[in-house]
PDB file of C-alpha atoms and ligand atoms in Angstrom:
ATOM      1  CA  UNK R 298      46.668 -57.642  48.360  1.00 92.00           C
ATOM      2  CA  UNK R 299      45.315 -60.206  45.956  1.00 97.00           C
ATOM      3  CA  UNK R 300      44.561 -58.559  42.638  1.00 97.00           C
ATOM      4  CA  UNK R 301      41.809 -59.206  40.130  1.00 97.00           C
ATOM      5  CA  UNK R 302      44.469 -60.527  37.719  1.00 96.00           C
ATOM      6  CA  UNK R 303      45.631 -63.016  40.358  1.00 97.00           C
ATOM      7  CA  UNK R 304      42.045 -64.189  40.841  1.00 98.00           C
ATOM      8  CA  UNK R 305      41.806 -64.948  37.123  1.00 97.00           C
ATOM      9  CA  UNK R 306      45.186 -66.673  37.295  1.00 96.00           C
ATOM     10  CA  UNK R 307      44.009 -68.741  40.254  1.00 97.00           C
ATOM     11  CA  UNK R 308      40.956 -69.974  38.343  1.00 98.00           C
ATOM     12  CA  UNK R 309      43.170 -70.839  35.398  1.00 97.00           C
ATOM     13  CA  UNK R 310      45.682 -72.686  37.575  1.00 97.00           C
ATOM     14  CA  UNK R 311      42.928 -74.522  39.469  1.00 98.00           C
ATOM     15  CA  UNK R 312      41.364 -75.583  36.159  1.00 98.00           C
ATOM     16  CA  UNK R 313      44.667 -77.010  34.962  1.00 97.00           C
ATOM     17  CA  UNK R 314      45.337 -78.765  38.296  1.00 98.00           C
ATOM     18  CA  UNK R 315      41.885 -80.371  38.110  1.00 98.00           C
ATOM     19  CA  UNK R 316      42.584 -81.459  34.545  1.00 98.00           C
ATOM     20  CA  UNK R 317      45.958 -82.879  35.577  1.00 98.00           C
ATOM     21  CA  UNK R 318      44.385 -84.797  38.506  1.00 98.00           C
ATOM     22  CA  UNK R 319      41.204 -85.801  36.713  1.00 98.00           C
ATOM     23  CA  UNK R 320      41.984 -89.546  36.841  1.00 98.00           C
ATOM     24  CA  UNK R 321      43.056 -89.412  40.468  1.00 98.00           C
ATOM     25  CA  UNK R 322      39.831 -87.631  41.510  1.00 98.00           C
ATOM     26  CA  UNK R 323      37.796 -90.138  39.549  1.00 97.00           C
ATOM     27  CA  UNK R 324      39.636 -93.080  41.141  1.00 98.00           C
ATOM     28  CA  UNK R 325      39.002 -91.673  44.617  1.00 98.00           C
ATOM     29  CA  UNK R 326      35.310 -91.369  43.720  1.00 97.00           C
ATOM     30  CA  UNK R 327      35.320 -94.901  42.253  1.00 97.00           C
ATOM     31  CA  UNK R 328      36.295 -96.230  45.694  1.00 98.00           C
ATOM     32  CA  UNK R 329      33.445 -94.585  47.634  1.00 97.00           C
ATOM     33  CA  UNK R 330      31.113 -93.042  45.051  1.00 96.00           C
ATOM     34  CA  UNK R 331      30.239 -93.309  41.374  1.00 96.00           C
ATOM     35  CA  UNK R 332      33.578 -92.543  39.732  1.00 97.00           C
ATOM     36  CA  UNK R 333      32.617 -89.182  38.267  1.00 97.00           C
ATOM     37  CA  UNK R 334      34.166 -86.489  40.499  1.00 98.00           C
ATOM     38  CA  UNK R 335      37.173 -85.893  38.243  1.00 98.00           C
ATOM     39  CA  UNK R 336      34.938 -85.909  35.179  1.00 97.00           C
ATOM     40  CA  UNK R 337      32.433 -83.516  36.793  1.00 97.00           C
ATOM     41  CA  UNK R 338      35.053 -81.059  37.990  1.00 98.00           C
ATOM     42  CA  UNK R 339      37.049 -81.161  34.770  1.00 98.00           C
ATOM     43  CA  UNK R 340      33.933 -80.509  32.696  1.00 97.00           C
ATOM     44  CA  UNK R 341      33.031 -77.494  34.833  1.00 98.00           C
ATOM     45  CA  UNK R 342      36.480 -75.956  35.047  1.00 98.00           C
ATOM     46  CA  UNK R 343      37.196 -76.495  31.342  1.00 98.00           C
ATOM     47  CA  UNK R 344      34.097 -74.391  30.771  1.00 98.00           C
ATOM     48  CA  UNK R 345      35.276 -71.811  33.330  1.00 98.00           C
ATOM     49  CA  UNK R 346      38.677 -71.742  31.650  1.00 97.00           C
ATOM     50  CA  UNK R 347      37.106 -71.148  28.249  1.00 97.00           C
ATOM     51  CA  UNK R 348      35.114 -68.132  29.465  1.00 96.00           C
ATOM     52  CA  UNK R 349      37.946 -66.488  31.433  1.00 94.00           C
ATOM     53  CA  UNK R 350      39.116 -64.369  28.474  1.00 94.00           C
ATOM     54  CA  UNK R 351      35.638 -62.839  28.177  1.00 94.00           C
ATOM     55  CA  UNK R 352      35.535 -61.771  31.851  1.00 92.00           C
ATOM     56  CA  UNK R 353      39.133 -60.601  32.167  1.00 89.00           C
ATOM     57  CA  UNK R 354      38.339 -56.949  32.885  1.00 90.00           C
ATOM     58  CA  UNK R 355      35.478 -57.538  35.333  1.00 96.00           C
ATOM     59  CA  UNK R 356      35.594 -56.947  39.072  1.00 98.00           C
ATOM     60  CA  UNK R 357      36.249 -59.902  41.369  1.00 98.00           C
ATOM     61  CA  UNK R 358      32.632 -60.309  42.433  1.00 98.00           C
ATOM     62  CA  UNK R 359      31.419 -60.504  38.814  1.00 98.00           C
ATOM     63  CA  UNK R 360      34.125 -63.055  38.023  1.00 98.00           C
ATOM     64  CA  UNK R 361      33.022 -65.280  40.913  1.00 98.00           C
ATOM     65  CA  UNK R 362      29.374 -64.884  39.899  1.00 98.00           C
ATOM     66  CA  UNK R 363      30.144 -66.061  36.376  1.00 98.00           C
ATOM     67  CA  UNK R 364      32.184 -68.994  37.718  1.00 98.00           C
ATOM     68  CA  UNK R 365      29.289 -69.941  39.988  1.00 98.00           C
ATOM     69  CA  UNK R 366      26.711 -69.874  37.185  1.00 98.00           C
ATOM     70  CA  UNK R 367      29.035 -71.843  34.914  1.00 98.00           C
ATOM     71  CA  UNK R 368      29.606 -74.554  37.528  1.00 97.00           C
ATOM     72  CA  UNK R 369      25.932 -74.837  38.458  1.00 96.00           C
ATOM     73  CA  UNK R 370      24.959 -75.247  34.816  1.00 95.00           C
ATOM     74  CA  UNK R 371      27.750 -77.595  33.736  1.00 95.00           C
ATOM     75  CA  UNK R 372      28.783 -79.760  36.707  1.00 93.00           C
ATOM     76  CA  UNK R 373      26.388 -82.494  37.733  1.00 83.00           C
ATOM     77  CA  UNK R 374      26.286 -84.400  40.991  1.00 89.00           C
ATOM     78  CA  UNK R 375      26.641 -83.043  44.480  1.00 95.00           C
ATOM     79  CA  UNK R 376      29.804 -81.116  43.787  1.00 96.00           C
ATOM     80  CA  UNK R 377      28.372 -78.797  41.076  1.00 96.00           C
ATOM     81  CA  UNK R 378      25.828 -77.038  43.300  1.00 97.00           C
ATOM     82  CA  UNK R 379      28.269 -77.060  46.241  1.00 98.00           C
ATOM     83  CA  UNK R 380      31.145 -75.427  44.357  1.00 98.00           C
ATOM     84  CA  UNK R 381      28.572 -73.193  42.646  1.00 98.00           C
ATOM     85  CA  UNK R 382      27.379 -72.065  46.074  1.00 98.00           C
ATOM     86  CA  UNK R 383      30.954 -71.523  47.279  1.00 98.00           C
ATOM     87  CA  UNK R 384      31.637 -69.139  44.392  1.00 98.00           C
ATOM     88  CA  UNK R 385      28.232 -67.458  44.679  1.00 98.00           C
ATOM     89  CA  UNK R 386      28.892 -66.618  48.331  1.00 98.00           C
ATOM     90  CA  UNK R 387      32.424 -65.522  47.463  1.00 98.00           C
ATOM     91  CA  UNK R 388      30.826 -63.204  44.909  1.00 98.00           C
ATOM     92  CA  UNK R 389      28.380 -61.743  47.405  1.00 98.00           C
ATOM     93  CA  UNK R 390      31.124 -60.625  49.836  1.00 98.00           C
ATOM     94  CA  UNK R 391      33.406 -59.088  47.190  1.00 98.00           C
ATOM     95  CA  UNK R 392      31.010 -56.663  45.472  1.00 97.00           C
ATOM     96  CA  UNK R 393      32.802 -54.104  43.292  1.00 94.00           C
ATOM     97  CA  UNK R 394      36.294 -55.168  44.424  1.00 98.00           C
ATOM     98  CA  UNK R 395      39.334 -55.111  42.149  1.00 97.00           C
ATOM     99  CA  UNK R 396      41.640 -56.422  44.864  1.00 98.00           C
ATOM    100  CA  UNK R 397      41.310 -58.259  48.152  1.00 98.00           C
ATOM    101  CA  UNK R 398      42.916 -57.492  51.499  1.00 98.00           C
ATOM    102  CA  UNK R 399      43.742 -60.307  53.922  1.00 98.00           C
ATOM    103  CA  UNK R 400      40.451 -59.544  55.706  1.00 98.00           C
ATOM    104  CA  UNK R 401      38.553 -59.716  52.402  1.00 98.00           C
ATOM    105  CA  UNK R 402      40.132 -63.134  51.810  1.00 98.00           C
ATOM    106  CA  UNK R 403      39.005 -64.286  55.234  1.00 98.00           C
ATOM    107  CA  UNK R 404      35.447 -63.083  54.532  1.00 98.00           C
ATOM    108  CA  UNK R 405      35.485 -64.869  51.201  1.00 98.00           C
ATOM    109  CA  UNK R 406      36.739 -68.181  52.585  1.00 98.00           C
ATOM    110  CA  UNK R 407      34.299 -67.985  55.483  1.00 98.00           C
ATOM    111  CA  UNK R 408      31.333 -67.113  53.246  1.00 98.00           C
ATOM    112  CA  UNK R 409      32.153 -69.927  50.814  1.00 98.00           C
ATOM    113  CA  UNK R 410      32.360 -72.475  53.629  1.00 98.00           C
ATOM    114  CA  UNK R 411      29.113 -71.249  55.211  1.00 98.00           C
ATOM    115  CA  UNK R 412      27.383 -71.576  51.845  1.00 98.00           C
ATOM    116  CA  UNK R 413      28.576 -75.178  51.423  1.00 98.00           C
ATOM    117  CA  UNK R 414      27.428 -76.046  54.955  1.00 98.00           C
ATOM    118  CA  UNK R 415      24.014 -74.437  54.485  1.00 98.00           C
ATOM    119  CA  UNK R 416      23.516 -76.106  51.137  1.00 98.00           C
ATOM    120  CA  UNK R 417      24.883 -79.584  51.933  1.00 98.00           C
ATOM    121  CA  UNK R 418      24.153 -79.737  55.676  1.00 98.00           C
ATOM    122  CA  UNK R 419      27.432 -81.573  56.318  1.00 98.00           C
ATOM    123  CA  UNK R 420      29.157 -81.209  59.657  1.00 97.00           C
ATOM    124  CA  UNK R 421      32.824 -81.544  60.503  1.00 98.00           C
ATOM    125  CA  UNK R 422      33.713 -85.234  60.508  1.00 98.00           C
ATOM    126  CA  UNK R 423      31.128 -86.280  57.893  1.00 98.00           C
ATOM    127  CA  UNK R 424      33.919 -86.975  55.338  1.00 98.00           C
ATOM    128  CA  UNK R 425      33.193 -84.194  52.831  1.00 98.00           C
ATOM    129  CA  UNK R 426      34.878 -81.092  51.452  1.00 98.00           C
ATOM    130  CA  UNK R 427      33.799 -79.359  54.681  1.00 98.00           C
ATOM    131  CA  UNK R 428      36.540 -81.325  56.482  1.00 98.00           C
ATOM    132  CA  UNK R 429      39.090 -79.568  54.266  1.00 99.00           C
ATOM    133  CA  UNK R 430      37.526 -76.102  53.915  1.00 99.00           C
ATOM    134  CA  UNK R 431      36.681 -75.690  57.594  1.00 98.00           C
ATOM    135  CA  UNK R 432      40.149 -76.179  59.169  1.00 98.00           C
ATOM    136  CA  UNK R 433      41.526 -73.897  56.445  1.00 99.00           C
ATOM    137  CA  UNK R 434      39.141 -71.100  57.448  1.00 98.00           C
ATOM    138  CA  UNK R 435      39.788 -71.578  61.180  1.00 98.00           C
ATOM    139  CA  UNK R 436      43.541 -71.466  60.617  1.00 98.00           C
ATOM    140  CA  UNK R 437      43.336 -68.488  58.257  1.00 98.00           C
ATOM    141  CA  UNK R 438      41.284 -66.586  60.825  1.00 98.00           C
ATOM    142  CA  UNK R 439      43.780 -67.336  63.586  1.00 98.00           C
ATOM    143  CA  UNK R 440      46.612 -66.125  61.345  1.00 98.00           C
ATOM    144  CA  UNK R 441      44.710 -62.898  60.595  1.00 98.00           C
ATOM    145  CA  UNK R 442      44.207 -62.340  64.331  1.00 98.00           C
ATOM    146  CA  UNK R 443      47.964 -62.725  64.744  1.00 98.00           C
ATOM    147  CA  UNK R 444      48.428 -59.987  62.094  1.00 97.00           C
ATOM    148  CA  UNK R 445      49.898 -62.322  59.497  1.00 98.00           C
ATOM    149  CA  UNK R 446      49.698 -61.263  55.838  1.00 97.00           C
ATOM    150  CA  UNK R 447      47.817 -63.029  53.052  1.00 97.00           C
ATOM    151  CA  UNK R 448      50.689 -65.258  51.902  1.00 98.00           C
ATOM    152  CA  UNK R 449      51.588 -66.497  55.376  1.00 98.00           C
ATOM    153  CA  UNK R 450      47.919 -66.936  56.342  1.00 98.00           C
ATOM    154  CA  UNK R 451      47.271 -68.897  53.143  1.00 98.00           C
ATOM    155  CA  UNK R 452      50.339 -71.090  53.724  1.00 98.00           C
ATOM    156  CA  UNK R 453      49.065 -72.031  57.172  1.00 98.00           C
ATOM    157  CA  UNK R 454      45.521 -72.514  55.861  1.00 98.00           C
ATOM    158  CA  UNK R 455      46.684 -74.823  53.059  1.00 98.00           C
ATOM    159  CA  UNK R 456      48.727 -76.875  55.543  1.00 98.00           C
ATOM    160  CA  UNK R 457      45.585 -77.198  57.698  1.00 98.00           C
ATOM    161  CA  UNK R 458      43.559 -78.159  54.625  1.00 98.00           C
ATOM    162  CA  UNK R 459      46.093 -80.854  53.751  1.00 98.00           C
ATOM    163  CA  UNK R 460      45.892 -82.262  57.274  1.00 98.00           C
ATOM    164  CA  UNK R 461      42.079 -82.070  57.102  1.00 98.00           C
ATOM    165  CA  UNK R 462      42.199 -84.002  53.832  1.00 98.00           C
ATOM    166  CA  UNK R 463      44.355 -86.767  55.344  1.00 98.00           C
ATOM    167  CA  UNK R 464      41.987 -86.871  58.307  1.00 98.00           C
ATOM    168  CA  UNK R 465      39.093 -87.791  55.962  1.00 98.00           C
ATOM    169  CA  UNK R 466      40.707 -91.211  55.295  1.00 98.00           C
ATOM    170  CA  UNK R 467      39.639 -92.948  58.541  1.00 98.00           C
ATOM    171  CA  UNK R 468      36.261 -91.172  58.621  1.00 98.00           C
ATOM    172  CA  UNK R 469      32.926 -92.863  58.021  1.00 98.00           C
ATOM    173  CA  UNK R 470      30.982 -90.928  55.367  1.00 98.00           C
ATOM    174  CA  UNK R 471      27.719 -89.437  56.577  1.00 98.00           C
ATOM    175  CA  UNK R 472      26.773 -87.321  53.555  1.00 98.00           C
ATOM    176  CA  UNK R 473      26.526 -87.852  49.815  1.00 96.00           C
ATOM    177  CA  UNK R 474      26.882 -91.104  47.892  1.00 96.00           C
ATOM    178  CA  UNK R 475      29.785 -92.324  50.025  1.00 97.00           C
ATOM    179  CA  UNK R 476      27.393 -92.512  52.997  1.00 96.00           C
ATOM    180  CA  UNK R 477      25.508 -95.363  51.264  1.00 96.00           C
ATOM    181  CA  UNK R 478      28.623 -97.505  51.809  1.00 95.00           C
ATOM    182  CA  UNK R 479      28.527 -97.255  55.596  1.00 95.00           C
ATOM    183  CA  UNK R 480      31.668 -98.793  57.125  1.00 95.00           C
ATOM    184  CA  UNK R 481      33.118 -99.501  53.680  1.00 96.00           C
ATOM    185  CA  UNK R 482      33.692 -95.764  53.224  1.00 96.00           C
ATOM    186  CA  UNK R 483      36.378 -95.980  55.932  1.00 98.00           C
ATOM    187  CA  UNK R 484      39.984 -96.023  54.700  1.00 98.00           C
ATOM    188  CA  UNK R 485      39.502 -93.847  51.609  1.00 98.00           C
ATOM    189  CA  UNK R 486      40.295 -90.170  51.047  1.00 98.00           C
ATOM    190  CA  UNK R 487      37.303 -88.005  50.193  1.00 98.00           C
ATOM    191  CA  UNK R 488      37.251 -86.951  46.500  1.00 98.00           C
ATOM    192  CA  UNK R 489      35.502 -83.599  47.063  1.00 98.00           C
ATOM    193  CA  UNK R 490      37.899 -82.834  49.908  1.00 98.00           C
ATOM    194  CA  UNK R 491      40.747 -83.536  47.526  1.00 98.00           C
ATOM    195  CA  UNK R 492      39.491 -81.075  44.895  1.00 98.00           C
ATOM    196  CA  UNK R 493      38.827 -78.484  47.630  1.00 98.00           C
ATOM    197  CA  UNK R 494      42.426 -78.875  48.786  1.00 98.00           C
ATOM    198  CA  UNK R 495      43.612 -78.311  45.187  1.00 98.00           C
ATOM    199  CA  UNK R 496      41.467 -75.158  45.047  1.00 98.00           C
ATOM    200  CA  UNK R 497      43.106 -73.648  48.133  1.00 98.00           C
ATOM    201  CA  UNK R 498      46.591 -74.785  47.154  1.00 98.00           C
ATOM    202  CA  UNK R 499      46.197 -73.206  43.710  1.00 98.00           C
ATOM    203  CA  UNK R 500      45.232 -69.911  45.328  1.00 98.00           C
ATOM    204  CA  UNK R 501      48.320 -70.029  47.542  1.00 98.00           C
ATOM    205  CA  UNK R 502      50.592 -70.852  44.607  1.00 97.00           C
ATOM    206  CA  UNK R 503      49.335 -67.871  42.612  1.00 97.00           C
ATOM    207  CA  UNK R 504      49.406 -65.465  45.558  1.00 97.00           C
ATOM    208  CA  UNK R 505      52.923 -66.461  46.675  1.00 96.00           C
ATOM    209  CA  UNK R 506      54.060 -66.368  43.033  1.00 91.00           C
ATOM    210  CA  UNK R 507      55.311 -69.955  42.831  1.00 85.00           C
ATOM    211  CA  UNK R 508      52.928 -70.703  40.000  1.00 81.00           C
ATOM    212  CA  UNK R 509      51.779 -68.509  37.168  1.00 74.00           C
ATOM    213  CA  UNK R 510      49.360 -68.868  34.343  1.00 69.00           C
ATOM    214  CA  UNK R 511      49.197 -67.388  30.889  1.00 60.00           C
ATOM    215  CA  UNK R 512      47.053 -64.633  32.401  1.00 54.00           C
ATOM    216  CA  UNK R 513      50.060 -63.090  34.155  1.00 51.00           C
ATOM    217  CA  UNK R 514      50.511 -59.711  32.507  1.00 41.00           C
TER     218      UNK R 514
HETATM  219  P1  LIG D 880      28.228 -87.150  43.352  1.00 74.16           P
HETATM  220  O1  LIG D 880      28.496 -87.648  44.735  1.00 74.16           O
HETATM  221  O2  LIG D 880      26.830 -86.646  43.187  1.00 74.16           O
HETATM  222  O3  LIG D 880      28.631 -88.146  42.301  1.00 74.16           O
HETATM  223  P2  LIG D 880      30.745 -85.801  42.990  1.00 74.16           P
HETATM  224  O4  LIG D 880      31.291 -87.163  42.822  1.00 74.16           O
HETATM  225  O5  LIG D 880      31.096 -84.815  41.931  1.00 74.16           O
HETATM  226  O6  LIG D 880      29.155 -85.853  43.152  1.00 74.16           O
HETATM  227  O7  LIG D 880      31.233 -85.189  44.375  1.00 74.16           O
HETATM  228  C1  LIG D 880      31.364 -85.973  45.534  1.00 74.16           C
HETATM  229  C2  LIG D 880      31.927 -85.098  46.653  1.00 74.16           C
HETATM  230  O8  LIG D 880      30.959 -84.118  47.028  1.00 74.16           O
HETATM  231  C3  LIG D 880      32.219 -85.850  47.939  1.00 74.16           C
HETATM  232  O9  LIG D 880      33.510 -86.415  47.921  1.00 74.16           O
HETATM  233  C4  LIG D 880      32.068 -84.806  49.019  1.00 74.16           C
HETATM  234  O10 LIG D 880      33.284 -84.131  49.305  1.00 74.16           O
HETATM  235  C5  LIG D 880      31.130 -83.802  48.391  1.00 74.16           C
HETATM  236  N1  LIG D 880      29.819 -83.866  49.026  1.00 74.16           N
HETATM  237  C6  LIG D 880      28.819 -84.739  48.782  1.00 74.16           C
HETATM  238  N2  LIG D 880      27.746 -84.450  49.543  1.00 74.16           N
HETATM  239  C7  LIG D 880      28.083 -83.372  50.286  1.00 74.16           C
HETATM  240  C8  LIG D 880      27.407 -82.573  51.276  1.00 74.16           C
HETATM  241  N3  LIG D 880      26.139 -82.829  51.636  1.00 74.16           N
HETATM  242  N4  LIG D 880      28.082 -81.532  51.824  1.00 74.16           N
HETATM  243  C9  LIG D 880      29.353 -81.249  51.447  1.00 74.16           C
HETATM  244  N5  LIG D 880      30.034 -81.956  50.529  1.00 74.16           N
HETATM  245  C10 LIG D 880      29.416 -83.003  49.964  1.00 74.16           C
HETATM  246 MG1  LIG D 881      30.538 -88.919  42.202  1.00 74.16          MG
END
């Protein structure tokens, strides 16, 4: 089970990871975009972080809804609406929940990915966050079918996400600003894929207990 407190912790940890890697994300975006991904994400998750205390007692769906609204209103660029959609879909499949089973987690990850695909129209191999989120969902689903628990399923999913992230390096970008570069987008890791990997890794770290935030009671 992933508890409501762990969800808050995850958002807090993700926000601090983004802050810590702000320059790196911006450098990745400088190579194939407009050098603002770290700035965009840090602005949004600083805002999320600042409102976490006010939503501490809410159910998981309400928390995700607030995160979504905050990101949509504060993060510019392509990534704001895409992450906003991810959290909005996560909210819609967790109505009223105070904790998540492994199946709930699968539904959440699947719904978030579907939202990003519907919104951004990227396919696997287009060099976007989809190339990180999609293998994670596929691997998580396989683990669930093999009766693995949340921690083990997340470990496998994060490993698949990391591989998916590395696989973006040789890809030619077909969506977003990086696609304007054509062949020159080859040889660089996708910035949005990198932040998506951090998002999943932060969730794993909180759920397996290797990383805690000040929200741990
Ligand atoms: P912008 O490109 O508008 O400056 P960001 O720099 O914040 O926005 O985010 C860029 C990231 O957004 C890319 O690295 C990519 O992962 C993701 N992205 C861009 N367009 C799409 C899309 N259509 N579908 C999925 N992800 C996308
Ligand atoms: Mg950018």
